[in-house]
Tab-separated table of C-alpha atoms and ligand atoms in Angstrom:
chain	number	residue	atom	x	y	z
A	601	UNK	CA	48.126	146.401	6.472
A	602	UNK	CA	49.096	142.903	7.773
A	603	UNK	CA	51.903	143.632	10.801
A	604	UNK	CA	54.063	140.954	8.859
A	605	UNK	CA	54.212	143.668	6.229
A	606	UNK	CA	56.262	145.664	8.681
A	607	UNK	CA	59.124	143.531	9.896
A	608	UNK	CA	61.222	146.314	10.484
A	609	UNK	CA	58.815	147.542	13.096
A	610	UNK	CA	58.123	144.053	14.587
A	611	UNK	CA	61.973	144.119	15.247
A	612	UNK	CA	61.773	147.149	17.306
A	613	UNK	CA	58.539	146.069	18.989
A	614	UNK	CA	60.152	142.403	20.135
A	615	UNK	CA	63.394	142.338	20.846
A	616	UNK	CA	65.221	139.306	21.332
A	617	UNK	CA	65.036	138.544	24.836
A	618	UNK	CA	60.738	139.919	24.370
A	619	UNK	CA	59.687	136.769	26.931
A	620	UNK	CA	61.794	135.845	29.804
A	621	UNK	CA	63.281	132.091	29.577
A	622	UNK	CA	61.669	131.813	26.083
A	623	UNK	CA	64.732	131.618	23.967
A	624	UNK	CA	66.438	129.263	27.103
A	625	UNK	CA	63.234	127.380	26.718
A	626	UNK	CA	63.446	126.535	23.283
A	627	UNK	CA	67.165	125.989	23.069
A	628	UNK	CA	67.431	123.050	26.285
A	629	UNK	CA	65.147	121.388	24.153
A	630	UNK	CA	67.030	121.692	20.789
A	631	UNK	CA	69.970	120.516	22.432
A	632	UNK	CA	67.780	117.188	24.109
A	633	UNK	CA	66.817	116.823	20.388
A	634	UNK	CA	70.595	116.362	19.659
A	635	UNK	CA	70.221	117.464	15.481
A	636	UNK	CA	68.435	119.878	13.417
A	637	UNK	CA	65.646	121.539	14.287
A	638	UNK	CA	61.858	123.078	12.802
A	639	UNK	CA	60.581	126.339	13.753
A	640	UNK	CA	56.801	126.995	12.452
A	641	UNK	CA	56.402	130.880	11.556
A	642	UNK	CA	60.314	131.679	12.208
A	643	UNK	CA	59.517	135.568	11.483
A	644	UNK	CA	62.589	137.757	11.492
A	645	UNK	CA	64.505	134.611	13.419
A	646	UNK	CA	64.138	136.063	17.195
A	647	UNK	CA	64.272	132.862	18.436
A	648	UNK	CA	65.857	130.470	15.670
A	649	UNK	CA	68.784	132.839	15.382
A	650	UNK	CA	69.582	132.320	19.102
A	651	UNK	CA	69.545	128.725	18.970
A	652	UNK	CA	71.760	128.508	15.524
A	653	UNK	CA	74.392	131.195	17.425
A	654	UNK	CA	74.770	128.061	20.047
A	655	UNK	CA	75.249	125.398	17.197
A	656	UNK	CA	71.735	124.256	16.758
A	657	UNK	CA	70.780	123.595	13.046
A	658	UNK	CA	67.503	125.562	12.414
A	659	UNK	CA	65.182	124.973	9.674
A	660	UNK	CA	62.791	128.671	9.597
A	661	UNK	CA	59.567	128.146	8.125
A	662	UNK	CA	57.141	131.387	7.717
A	663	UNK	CA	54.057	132.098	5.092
A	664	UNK	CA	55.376	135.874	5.297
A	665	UNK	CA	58.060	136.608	2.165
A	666	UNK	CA	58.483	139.892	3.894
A	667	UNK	CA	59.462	138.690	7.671
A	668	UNK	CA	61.656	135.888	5.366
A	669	UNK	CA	63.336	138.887	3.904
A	670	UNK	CA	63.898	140.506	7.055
A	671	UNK	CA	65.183	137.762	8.456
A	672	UNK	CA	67.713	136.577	5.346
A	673	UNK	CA	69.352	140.739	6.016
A	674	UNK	CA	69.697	139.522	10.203
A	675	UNK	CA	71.567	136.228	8.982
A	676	UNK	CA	73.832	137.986	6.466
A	677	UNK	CA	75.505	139.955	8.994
A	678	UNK	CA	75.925	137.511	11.361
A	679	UNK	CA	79.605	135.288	11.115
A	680	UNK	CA	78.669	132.775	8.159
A	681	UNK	CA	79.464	129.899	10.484
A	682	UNK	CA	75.889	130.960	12.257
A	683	UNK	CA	73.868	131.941	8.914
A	684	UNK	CA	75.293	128.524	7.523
A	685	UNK	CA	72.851	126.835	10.036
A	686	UNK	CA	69.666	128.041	9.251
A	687	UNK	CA	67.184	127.421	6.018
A	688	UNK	CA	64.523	129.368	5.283
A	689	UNK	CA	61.532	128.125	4.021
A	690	UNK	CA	58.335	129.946	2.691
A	691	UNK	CA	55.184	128.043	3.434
A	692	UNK	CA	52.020	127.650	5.538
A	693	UNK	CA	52.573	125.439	8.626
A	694	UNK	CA	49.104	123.591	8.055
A	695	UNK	CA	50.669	122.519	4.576
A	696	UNK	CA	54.523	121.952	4.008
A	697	UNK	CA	56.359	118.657	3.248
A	698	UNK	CA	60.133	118.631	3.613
A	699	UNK	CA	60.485	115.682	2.997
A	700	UNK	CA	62.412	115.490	6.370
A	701	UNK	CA	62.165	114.659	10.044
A	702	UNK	CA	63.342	116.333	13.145
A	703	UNK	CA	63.820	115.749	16.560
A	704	UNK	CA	61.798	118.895	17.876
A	705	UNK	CA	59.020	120.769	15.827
A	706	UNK	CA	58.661	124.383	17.730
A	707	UNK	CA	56.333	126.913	17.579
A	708	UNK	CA	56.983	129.914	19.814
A	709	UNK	CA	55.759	133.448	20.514
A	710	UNK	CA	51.768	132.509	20.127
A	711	UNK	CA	52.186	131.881	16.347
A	712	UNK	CA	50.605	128.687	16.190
A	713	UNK	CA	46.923	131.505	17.054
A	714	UNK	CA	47.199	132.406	13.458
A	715	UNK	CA	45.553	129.287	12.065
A	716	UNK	CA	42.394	130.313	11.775
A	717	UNK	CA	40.019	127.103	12.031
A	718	UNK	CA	40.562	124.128	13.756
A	719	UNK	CA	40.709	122.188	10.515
A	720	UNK	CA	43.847	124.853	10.016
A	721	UNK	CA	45.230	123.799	13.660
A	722	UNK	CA	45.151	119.973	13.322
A	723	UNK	CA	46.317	120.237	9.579
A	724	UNK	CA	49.382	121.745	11.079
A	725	UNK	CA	49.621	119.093	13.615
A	726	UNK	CA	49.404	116.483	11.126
A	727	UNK	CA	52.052	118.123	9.367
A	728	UNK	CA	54.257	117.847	12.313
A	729	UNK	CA	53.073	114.746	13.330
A	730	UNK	CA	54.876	113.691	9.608
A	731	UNK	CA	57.946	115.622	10.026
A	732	UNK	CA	58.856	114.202	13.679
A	733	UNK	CA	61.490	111.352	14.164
A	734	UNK	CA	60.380	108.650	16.039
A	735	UNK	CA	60.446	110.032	19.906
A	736	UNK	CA	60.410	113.257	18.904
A	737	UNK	CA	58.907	116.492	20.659
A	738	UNK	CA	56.283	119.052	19.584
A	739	UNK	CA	56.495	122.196	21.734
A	740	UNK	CA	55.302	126.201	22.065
A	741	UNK	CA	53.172	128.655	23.682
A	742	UNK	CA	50.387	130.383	23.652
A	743	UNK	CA	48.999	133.016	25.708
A	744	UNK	CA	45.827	131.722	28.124
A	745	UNK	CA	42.755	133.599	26.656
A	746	UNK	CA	41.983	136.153	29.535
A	747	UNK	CA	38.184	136.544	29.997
A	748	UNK	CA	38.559	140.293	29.946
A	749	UNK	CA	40.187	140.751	26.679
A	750	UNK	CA	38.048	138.479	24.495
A	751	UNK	CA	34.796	140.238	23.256
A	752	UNK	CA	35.510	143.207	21.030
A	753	UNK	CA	36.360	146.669	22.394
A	754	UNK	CA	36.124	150.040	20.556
A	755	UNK	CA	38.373	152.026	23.184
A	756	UNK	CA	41.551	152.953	22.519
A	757	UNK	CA	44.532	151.157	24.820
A	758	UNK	CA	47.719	152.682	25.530
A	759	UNK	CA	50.731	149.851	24.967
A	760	UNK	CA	53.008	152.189	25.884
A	761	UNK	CA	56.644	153.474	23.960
A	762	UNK	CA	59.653	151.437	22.890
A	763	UNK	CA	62.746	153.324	22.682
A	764	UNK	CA	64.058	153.505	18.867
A	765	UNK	CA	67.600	153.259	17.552
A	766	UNK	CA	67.680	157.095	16.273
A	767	UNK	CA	66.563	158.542	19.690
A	768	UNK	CA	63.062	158.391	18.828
A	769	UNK	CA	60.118	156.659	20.020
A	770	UNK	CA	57.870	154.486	18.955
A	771	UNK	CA	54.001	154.689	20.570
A	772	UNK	CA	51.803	151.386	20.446
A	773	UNK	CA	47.917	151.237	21.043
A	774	UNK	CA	45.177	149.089	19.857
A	775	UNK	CA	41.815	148.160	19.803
A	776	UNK	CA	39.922	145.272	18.928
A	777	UNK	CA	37.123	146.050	16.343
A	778	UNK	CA	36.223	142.507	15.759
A	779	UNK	CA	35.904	139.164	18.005
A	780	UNK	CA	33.781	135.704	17.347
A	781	UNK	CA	33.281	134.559	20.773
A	782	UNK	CA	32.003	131.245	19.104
A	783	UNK	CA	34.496	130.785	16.528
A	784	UNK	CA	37.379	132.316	18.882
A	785	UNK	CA	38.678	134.595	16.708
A	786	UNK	CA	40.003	138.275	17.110
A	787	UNK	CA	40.956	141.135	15.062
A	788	UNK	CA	43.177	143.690	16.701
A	789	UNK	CA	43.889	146.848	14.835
A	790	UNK	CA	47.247	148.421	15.953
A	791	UNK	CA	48.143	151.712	16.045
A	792	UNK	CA	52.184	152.577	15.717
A	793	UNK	CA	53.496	155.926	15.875
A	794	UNK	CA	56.892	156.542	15.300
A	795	UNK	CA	58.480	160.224	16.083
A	796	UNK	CA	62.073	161.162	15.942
A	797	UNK	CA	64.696	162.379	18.546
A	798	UNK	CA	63.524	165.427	18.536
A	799	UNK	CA	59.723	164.734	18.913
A	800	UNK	CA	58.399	165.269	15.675
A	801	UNK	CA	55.831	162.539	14.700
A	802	UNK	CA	57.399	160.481	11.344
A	803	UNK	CA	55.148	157.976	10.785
A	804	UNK	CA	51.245	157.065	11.543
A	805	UNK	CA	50.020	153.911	10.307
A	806	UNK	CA	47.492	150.843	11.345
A	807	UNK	CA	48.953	147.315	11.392
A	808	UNK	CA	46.307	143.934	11.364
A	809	UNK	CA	46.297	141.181	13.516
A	810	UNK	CA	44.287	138.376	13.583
A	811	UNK	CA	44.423	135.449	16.264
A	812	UNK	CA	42.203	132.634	17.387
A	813	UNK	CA	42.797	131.637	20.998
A	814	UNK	CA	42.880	127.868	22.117
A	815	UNK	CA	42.242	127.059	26.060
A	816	UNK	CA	43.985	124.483	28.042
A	817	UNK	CA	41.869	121.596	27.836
A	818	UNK	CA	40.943	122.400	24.094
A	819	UNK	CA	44.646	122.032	23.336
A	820	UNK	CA	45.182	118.765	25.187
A	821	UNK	CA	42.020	117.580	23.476
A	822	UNK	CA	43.426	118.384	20.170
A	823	UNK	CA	46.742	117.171	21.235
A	824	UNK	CA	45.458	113.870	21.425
A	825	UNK	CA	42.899	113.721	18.699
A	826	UNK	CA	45.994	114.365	16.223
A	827	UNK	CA	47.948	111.492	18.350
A	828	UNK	CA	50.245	113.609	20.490
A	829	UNK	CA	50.653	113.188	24.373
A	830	UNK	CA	51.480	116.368	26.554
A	831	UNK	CA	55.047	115.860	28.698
A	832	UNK	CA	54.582	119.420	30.372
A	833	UNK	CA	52.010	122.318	30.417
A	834	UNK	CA	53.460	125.046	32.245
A	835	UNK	CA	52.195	128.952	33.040
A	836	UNK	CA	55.578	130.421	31.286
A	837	UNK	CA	59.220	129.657	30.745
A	838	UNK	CA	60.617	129.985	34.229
A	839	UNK	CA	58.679	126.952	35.164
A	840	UNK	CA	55.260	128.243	36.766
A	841	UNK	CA	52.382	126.309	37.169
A	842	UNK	CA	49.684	126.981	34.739
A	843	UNK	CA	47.706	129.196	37.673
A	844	UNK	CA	50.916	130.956	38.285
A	845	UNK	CA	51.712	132.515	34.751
A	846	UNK	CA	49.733	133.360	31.936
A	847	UNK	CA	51.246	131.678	29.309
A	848	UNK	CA	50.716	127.867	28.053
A	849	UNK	CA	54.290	126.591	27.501
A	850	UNK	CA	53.812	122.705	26.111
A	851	UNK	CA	55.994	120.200	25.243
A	852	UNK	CA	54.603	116.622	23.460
A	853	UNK	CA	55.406	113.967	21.914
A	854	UNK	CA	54.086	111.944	19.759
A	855	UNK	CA	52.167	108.397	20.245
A	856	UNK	CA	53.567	105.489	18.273
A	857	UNK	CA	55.813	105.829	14.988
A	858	UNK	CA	55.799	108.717	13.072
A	859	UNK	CA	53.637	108.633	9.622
A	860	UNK	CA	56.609	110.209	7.785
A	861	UNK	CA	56.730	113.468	5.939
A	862	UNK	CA	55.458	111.927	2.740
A	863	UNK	CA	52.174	110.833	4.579
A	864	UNK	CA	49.039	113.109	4.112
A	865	UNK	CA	46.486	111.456	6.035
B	1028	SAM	C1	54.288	136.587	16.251
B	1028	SAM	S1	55.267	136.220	14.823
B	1028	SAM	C2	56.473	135.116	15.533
B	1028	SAM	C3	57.781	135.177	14.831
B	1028	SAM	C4	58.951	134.536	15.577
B	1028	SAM	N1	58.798	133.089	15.736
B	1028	SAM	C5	59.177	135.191	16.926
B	1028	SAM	O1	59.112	134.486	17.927
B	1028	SAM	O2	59.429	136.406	16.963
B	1028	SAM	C6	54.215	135.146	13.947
B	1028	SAM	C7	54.731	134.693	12.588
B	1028	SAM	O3	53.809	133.714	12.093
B	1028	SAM	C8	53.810	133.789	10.686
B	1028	SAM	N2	52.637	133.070	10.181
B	1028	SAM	C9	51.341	133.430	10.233
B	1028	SAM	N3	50.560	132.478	9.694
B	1028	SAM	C10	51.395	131.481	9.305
B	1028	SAM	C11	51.194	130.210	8.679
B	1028	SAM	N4	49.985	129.774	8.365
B	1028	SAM	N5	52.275	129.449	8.421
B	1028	SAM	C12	53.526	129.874	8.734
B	1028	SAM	N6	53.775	131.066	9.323
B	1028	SAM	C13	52.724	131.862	9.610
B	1028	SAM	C14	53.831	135.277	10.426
B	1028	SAM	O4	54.255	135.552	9.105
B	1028	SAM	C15	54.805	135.759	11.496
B	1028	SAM	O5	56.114	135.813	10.999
């Protein structure tokens, strides 16, 4: 099973503050954008649902009607003043026309690995490339691929055990039985078990993911093939250097006018 089919467990797996500075991160630059924002593969609104809570307009945009749904239950019980701010859109962020620009396009917590190809990854940039204003900023992160974790491995690794609601706990491992070194592509098989206060396991069950990873200079490179300049690369949110952290955190912008949402070229 996809781990999007599981939203409830994704919850309990990343809670809101998951990444330290992330959700600051994101919102500084919603506020520089001054209007409504995008965010490409919203999930269950971990981030978005921060930045509408501080008065940022948030348009969600996820290919998974099941982390939509989740997220739809998190915005009815917030105050409708907060839900009232954010749209939710179902669709692929390689092809969706809103027929709309923005003043930031964001893609946070390593989503943007799920396209597949590269045709997939600059068919998304294009897309926001068409949905920017003019002067407008396309930013997210990534995690930098680490040498050690790319070529498929059959051993089981311990995650460790998030606390759950109920008392219980809930026990993550993984393995990767599947990696393209050429096509930079993984499959990680998850393991999640969940047991109850009292220690009794309640639930076994396997959760897919698959990623690509990108390197630095591949991502500039693409970056500019689809017309975008890079303002910052950084290593993570607090401001580290790339060789300090382990993330890529980007922000760019575009070069020249925007093409419009309309445009498909
Ligand atoms: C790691 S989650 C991130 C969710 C949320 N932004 C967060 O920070 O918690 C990745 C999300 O990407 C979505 N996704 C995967 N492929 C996508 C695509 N092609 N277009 C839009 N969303 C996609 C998944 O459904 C999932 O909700």
């Amino acid at each position: 099973m996809q781990y999007t089919q599981r939203p409830d467990l994704y919850d309990l797996l990343h809670p809101e503050d998951f990444m330290a500075g992330e959700r600051e991160f994101y919102l500084a630059l919603a506020r520089e954008a001054g209007g409504p924002v995008l965010e490409l593969a919203y999930g269950t609104g971990r981030v978005g649902l921060h930045l509408a809570r501080n008065g940022i307009e948030v348009v969600g945009l996820d290919l998974s009607a099941a982390m939509l749904g989740r997220a739809r239950q998190v915005l009815a019980e917030e105050p409708p003043e907060v839900s009232r701010r954010v749209t939710l859109v179902e669709a692929s962020m390689a092809h969706f026309d809103l027929g709309r620009r923005f003043g930031l396009v964001y893609v946070p917590f390593r989503a943007f690995l799920h396209l597949r190809t590269q045709e997939e990854q600059r068919a998304c940039l294009r897309r926001v490339a068409a949905h920017l204003a003019d002067g407008g900023r396309f930013a997210g992160n990534f995690f930098q691929p680490d040498p050690l974790l790319l070529p498929r491995y059959t051993a089981v690794r311990v995650d460790g055990a998030t606390e759950t609601p109920d008392g219980g706990r809930l026990v993550q491992s993984h393995w990767c039985p599947r990696s393209d070194l050429v096509e930079q592509f993984k499959h990680i098989r998850m393991r999640l078990e969940r047991f109850d206060a009292t220690g009794r396991l309640v639930e076994s069950g396997l959760h897919d993911l698959e990623l690509t990873w990108i390197y630095g200079r591949e991502w500039r490179l693409l970056l500019e093939v689809e017309g975008f300049e890079l303002e910052r690369l950084e290593g993570g949110f607090l401001g580290q250097s790339v060789d300090e952290g382990n993330e890529y955190v980007w922000v760019a912008r575009r070069r020249g006018p925007s093409p419009g949402p309309g445009s498909h070229a």
